[in-house]
Each structure stands twice: as structure tokens, then as C-alpha cells.
Short mmCIF file of C-alpha atoms in Angstrom, two decimals:
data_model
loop_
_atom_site.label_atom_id
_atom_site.label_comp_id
_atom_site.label_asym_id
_atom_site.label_seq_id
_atom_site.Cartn_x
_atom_site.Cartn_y
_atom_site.Cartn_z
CA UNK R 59 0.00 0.00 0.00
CA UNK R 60 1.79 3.23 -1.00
CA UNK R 61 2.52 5.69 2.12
CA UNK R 62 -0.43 8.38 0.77
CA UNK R 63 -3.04 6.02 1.22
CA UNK R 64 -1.36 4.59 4.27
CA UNK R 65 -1.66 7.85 6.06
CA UNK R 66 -5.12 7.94 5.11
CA UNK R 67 -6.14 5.09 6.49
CA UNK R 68 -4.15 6.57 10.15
CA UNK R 69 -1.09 4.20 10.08
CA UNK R 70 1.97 5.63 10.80
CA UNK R 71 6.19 4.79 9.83
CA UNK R 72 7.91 2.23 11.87
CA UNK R 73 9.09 5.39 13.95
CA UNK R 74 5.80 5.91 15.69
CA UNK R 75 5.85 7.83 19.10
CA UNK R 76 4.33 5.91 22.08
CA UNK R 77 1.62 8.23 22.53
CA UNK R 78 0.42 7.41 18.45
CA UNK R 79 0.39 4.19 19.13
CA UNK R 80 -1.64 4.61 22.35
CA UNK R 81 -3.97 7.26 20.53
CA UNK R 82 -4.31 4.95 17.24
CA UNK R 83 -8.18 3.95 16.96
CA UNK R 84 -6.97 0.35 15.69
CA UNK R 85 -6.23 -0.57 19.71
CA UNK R 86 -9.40 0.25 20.90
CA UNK R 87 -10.02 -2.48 23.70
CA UNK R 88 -13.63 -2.05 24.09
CA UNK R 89 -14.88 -0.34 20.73
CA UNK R 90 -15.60 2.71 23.01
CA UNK R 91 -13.75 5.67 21.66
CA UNK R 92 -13.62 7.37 25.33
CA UNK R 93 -12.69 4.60 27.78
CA UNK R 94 -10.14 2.70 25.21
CA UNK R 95 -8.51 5.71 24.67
CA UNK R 96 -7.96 6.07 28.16
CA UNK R 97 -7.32 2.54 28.33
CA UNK R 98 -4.72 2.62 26.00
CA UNK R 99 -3.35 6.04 26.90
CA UNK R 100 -2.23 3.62 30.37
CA UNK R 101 -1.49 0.70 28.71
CA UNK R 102 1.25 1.58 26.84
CA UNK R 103 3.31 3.22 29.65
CA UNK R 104 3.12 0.52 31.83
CA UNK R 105 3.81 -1.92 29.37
CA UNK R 106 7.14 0.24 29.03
CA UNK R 107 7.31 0.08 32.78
CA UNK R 108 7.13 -3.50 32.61
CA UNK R 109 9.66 -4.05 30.27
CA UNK R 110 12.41 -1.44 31.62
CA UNK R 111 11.79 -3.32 35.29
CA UNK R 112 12.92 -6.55 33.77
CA UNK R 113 15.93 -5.27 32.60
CA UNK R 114 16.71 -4.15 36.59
CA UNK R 115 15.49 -7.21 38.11
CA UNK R 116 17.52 -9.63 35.75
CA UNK R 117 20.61 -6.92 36.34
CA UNK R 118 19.89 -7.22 40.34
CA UNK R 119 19.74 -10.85 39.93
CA UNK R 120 23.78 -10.85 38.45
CA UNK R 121 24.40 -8.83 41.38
CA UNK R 122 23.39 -11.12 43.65
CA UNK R 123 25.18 -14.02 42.24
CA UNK R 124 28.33 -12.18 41.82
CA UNK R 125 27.93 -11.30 45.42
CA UNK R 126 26.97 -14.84 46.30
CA UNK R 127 29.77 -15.96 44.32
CA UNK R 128 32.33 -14.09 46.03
CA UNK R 129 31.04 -15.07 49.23
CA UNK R 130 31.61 -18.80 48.58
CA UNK R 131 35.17 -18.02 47.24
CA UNK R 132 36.31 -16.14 50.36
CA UNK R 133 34.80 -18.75 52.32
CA UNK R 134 36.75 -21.40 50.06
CA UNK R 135 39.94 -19.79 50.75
CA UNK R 136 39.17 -19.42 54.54
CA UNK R 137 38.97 -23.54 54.68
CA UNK R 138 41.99 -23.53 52.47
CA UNK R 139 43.96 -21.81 55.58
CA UNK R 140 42.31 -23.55 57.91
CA UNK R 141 43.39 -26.66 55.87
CA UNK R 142 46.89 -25.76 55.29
CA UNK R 143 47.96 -23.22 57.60
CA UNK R 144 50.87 -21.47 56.39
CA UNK R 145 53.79 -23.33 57.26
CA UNK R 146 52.71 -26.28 55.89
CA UNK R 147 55.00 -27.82 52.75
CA UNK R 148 51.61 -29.33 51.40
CA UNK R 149 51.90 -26.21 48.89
CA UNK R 150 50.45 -28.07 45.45
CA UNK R 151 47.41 -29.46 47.18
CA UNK R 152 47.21 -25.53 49.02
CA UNK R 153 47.16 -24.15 45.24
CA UNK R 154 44.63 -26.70 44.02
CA UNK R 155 41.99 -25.87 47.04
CA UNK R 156 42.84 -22.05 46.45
CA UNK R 157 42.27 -22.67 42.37
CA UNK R 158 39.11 -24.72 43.26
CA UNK R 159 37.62 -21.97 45.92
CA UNK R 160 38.26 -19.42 42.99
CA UNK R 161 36.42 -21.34 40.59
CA UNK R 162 33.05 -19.80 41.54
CA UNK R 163 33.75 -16.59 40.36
CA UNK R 164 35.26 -17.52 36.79
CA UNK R 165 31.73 -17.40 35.38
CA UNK R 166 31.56 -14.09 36.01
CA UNK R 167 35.23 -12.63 35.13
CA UNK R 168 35.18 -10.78 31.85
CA UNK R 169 38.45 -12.51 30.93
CA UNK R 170 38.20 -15.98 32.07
CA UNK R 171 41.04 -17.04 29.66
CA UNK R 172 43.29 -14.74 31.89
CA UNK R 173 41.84 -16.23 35.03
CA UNK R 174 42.67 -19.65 33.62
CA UNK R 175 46.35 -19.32 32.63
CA UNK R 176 47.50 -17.30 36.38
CA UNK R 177 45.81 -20.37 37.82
CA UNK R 178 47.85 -22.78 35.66
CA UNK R 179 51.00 -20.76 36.20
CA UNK R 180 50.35 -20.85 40.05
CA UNK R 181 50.00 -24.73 40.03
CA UNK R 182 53.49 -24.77 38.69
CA UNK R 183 55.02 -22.13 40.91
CA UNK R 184 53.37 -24.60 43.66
CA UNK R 185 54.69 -27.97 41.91
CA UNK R 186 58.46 -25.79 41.88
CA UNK R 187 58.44 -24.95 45.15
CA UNK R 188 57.39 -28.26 46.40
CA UNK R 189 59.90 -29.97 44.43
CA UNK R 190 62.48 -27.64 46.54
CA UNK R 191 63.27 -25.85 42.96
CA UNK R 192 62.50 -22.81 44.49
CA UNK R 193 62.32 -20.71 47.66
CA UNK R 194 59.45 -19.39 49.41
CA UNK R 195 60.39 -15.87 48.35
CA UNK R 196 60.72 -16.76 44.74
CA UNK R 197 57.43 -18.53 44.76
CA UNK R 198 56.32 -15.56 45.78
CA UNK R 199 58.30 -12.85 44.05
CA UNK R 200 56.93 -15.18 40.81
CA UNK R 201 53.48 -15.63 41.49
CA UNK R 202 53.26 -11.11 42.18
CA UNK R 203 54.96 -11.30 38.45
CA UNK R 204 52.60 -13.45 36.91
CA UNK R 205 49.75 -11.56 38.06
CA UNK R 206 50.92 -8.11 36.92
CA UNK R 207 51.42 -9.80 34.15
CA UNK R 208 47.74 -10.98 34.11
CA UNK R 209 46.35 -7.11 34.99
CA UNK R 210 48.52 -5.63 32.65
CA UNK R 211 47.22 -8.20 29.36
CA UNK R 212 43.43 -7.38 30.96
CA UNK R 213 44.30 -3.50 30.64
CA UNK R 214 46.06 -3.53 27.77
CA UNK R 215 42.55 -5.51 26.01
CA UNK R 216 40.00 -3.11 27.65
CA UNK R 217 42.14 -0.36 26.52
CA UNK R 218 42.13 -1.90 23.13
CA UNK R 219 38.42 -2.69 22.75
CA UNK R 220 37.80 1.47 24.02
CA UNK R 221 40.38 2.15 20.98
CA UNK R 222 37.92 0.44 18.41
CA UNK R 223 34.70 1.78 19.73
CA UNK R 224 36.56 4.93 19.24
CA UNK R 225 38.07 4.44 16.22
CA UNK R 226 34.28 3.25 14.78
CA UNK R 227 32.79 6.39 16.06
CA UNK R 228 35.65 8.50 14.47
CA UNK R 229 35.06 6.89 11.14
CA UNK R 230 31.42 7.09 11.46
CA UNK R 231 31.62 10.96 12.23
CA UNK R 232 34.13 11.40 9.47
CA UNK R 233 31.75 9.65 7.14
CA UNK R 234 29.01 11.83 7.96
CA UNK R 235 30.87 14.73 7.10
CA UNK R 236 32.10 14.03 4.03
CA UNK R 237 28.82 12.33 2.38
CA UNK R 238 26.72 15.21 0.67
CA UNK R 239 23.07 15.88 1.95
CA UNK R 240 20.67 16.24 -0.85
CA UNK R 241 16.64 16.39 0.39
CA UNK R 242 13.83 16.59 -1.86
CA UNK R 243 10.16 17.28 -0.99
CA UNK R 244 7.04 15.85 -2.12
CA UNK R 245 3.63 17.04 -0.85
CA UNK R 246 4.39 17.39 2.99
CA UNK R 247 6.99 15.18 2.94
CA UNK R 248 10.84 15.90 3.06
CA UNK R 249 13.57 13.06 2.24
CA UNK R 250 16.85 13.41 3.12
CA UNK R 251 19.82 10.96 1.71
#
């Protein structure tokens, strides 16, 4: 149906506002001009409502898992210690209750790859140290490397993916620019390209 007569008959572009689609005589509920109108004029905003408070409750709901998450990690490492308290030489079965108490939160890491490979490189600082290849210290002066190395490979990545966002909006705006605007008009109607 070509747009003229589609305006005549009261339909409206994709782009309708919420208040034309709540006004449009099409919705009427009842057939009664005065209460569906009224009907629809507070249907449509809390169907919006509706929809916007699902987005918050499944966003709360992360929240809480993360949180809960966390919570059964710190509580992992706590029976770690209490496990092996420090002192003990029982270092690679330390690292794989530490690695396992950590698990819970990998779900949730935006990097889990990254999580995954300072976990494998702490297994064999732990396997080293039992072995009596290394000392205490060096486990330790390793294991700080290792996860600098970790923050700075997760920094260096967000810092790339802000680069390309910004790069894409750069190109878009240049792109903009540089294409010519011609509108033409027909009846009451302006295109733009």
C-alpha cells in the first residue's frame, strides 16, 4: 500500500511515538472511543514500565550471584587456611583448594582465559616450590609477576576494545561529514539521503 493512502487510512512509519500508538483507533479495547482511549493512553506506559523493570530485576539478579559468588570463594579460601595453615609444605594441594575456591567466580570474570592461565602458572610455581626448585620468596616474588602480568594483558585488552569503539565512532563521524546531503520534498513530505 503506498505511504499516501497509508496515512489515510491513520497508520503511521515504523518510527511511531508511544503516545500514536496509544492514541491509534486500531487498539481500541472495548470499541468505546472514550474509555479505550484512556485505556490505551495507560497501557502503553506501563507496558514500558514493565519491560524497563525486567531489565533491573535480571541486572539485580547478576548482582546477587556475583555477590553470592564471592562469598563462597572467600569462604573457600578461609577452609583452604584452615586446611593448610601457612607453614605447611603441602603447597600443590594448598594451590589446588585455592584454584578450586576461585572457581566460583570464573563465570563471572570478563576474561576468564586470563583467570585460567594465572591459575595454571600458580600450580606450577606450587609444583616448583614443592619440588624444593624454588624458595618461598621466589614462589612468591613469581606468582606477584605473573599476576601483573595478568592485569597488565586485561588493561592492555579493555584499553584496546575502548580504541575500536573509538576508532568506529571516528570513522562514522568522518563519514558523515564528508557524504553530501541532498533532500527533496514531495507534498508534505521531506527526504533526506
Amino acid at each position: 500500500m503506498p505511504y499516501r493512502q497509508a496515512a489515510r487510512h491513520g497508520l503511521k512509519r515504523s518510527t511511531q511515538s508511544i503516545w500514536g500508538l496509544a492514541c491509534d483507533s486500531r487498539l481500541l479495547l472495548d470499541g468505546n472511543r472514550v474509555g479505550g482511549n484512556l485505556m490505551r493512553i495507560l497501557a502503553v506506559p506501563a507496558l514500558c514500565l514493565i519491560v524497563a523493570g525486567c531489565g533491573l530485576m535480571a541486572r539485580k539478579e547478576l548482582q546477587e550471584k556475583q555477590q553470592a559468588a564471592v562469598a563462597e570463594m572467600q569462604a573457600g579460601f578461609a577452609d583452604c587456611k584452615a586446611r593448610f595453615p601457612d607453614g605447611s609444605k603441602q603447597y600443590i594441594a594448598k594451590q589446588q583448594c585455592d584454584s578450586a575456591a576461585a572457581q566460583s567466580i570464573r563465570p563471572y570474570l570478563t576474561y576468564p582465559d586470563l583467570f585460567d592461565r594465572e591459575q595454571a602458572e600458580r600450580a606450577v610455581i606450587a609444583e616448583r616450590l614443592q619440588a624444593g626448585k624454588v624458595t618461598l620468596a621466589e614462589a612468591n616474588q613469581h606468582a606477584a609477576a605473573v599476576h601483573s602480568q595478568i592485569a597488565e594483558d586485561e588493561q592492555r585488552r579493555n584499553l584496546a576494545a575502548r580504541s575500536v569503539g573509538a576508532q568506529e565512532s571516528a570513522a562514522a563521524a568522518a563519514w558523515r561529514a564528508s557524504a553530501p546531503v541532498s533532500c527533496t520534498r514531495t507534498g508534505n513530505t521531506v527526504n533526506c539521503f
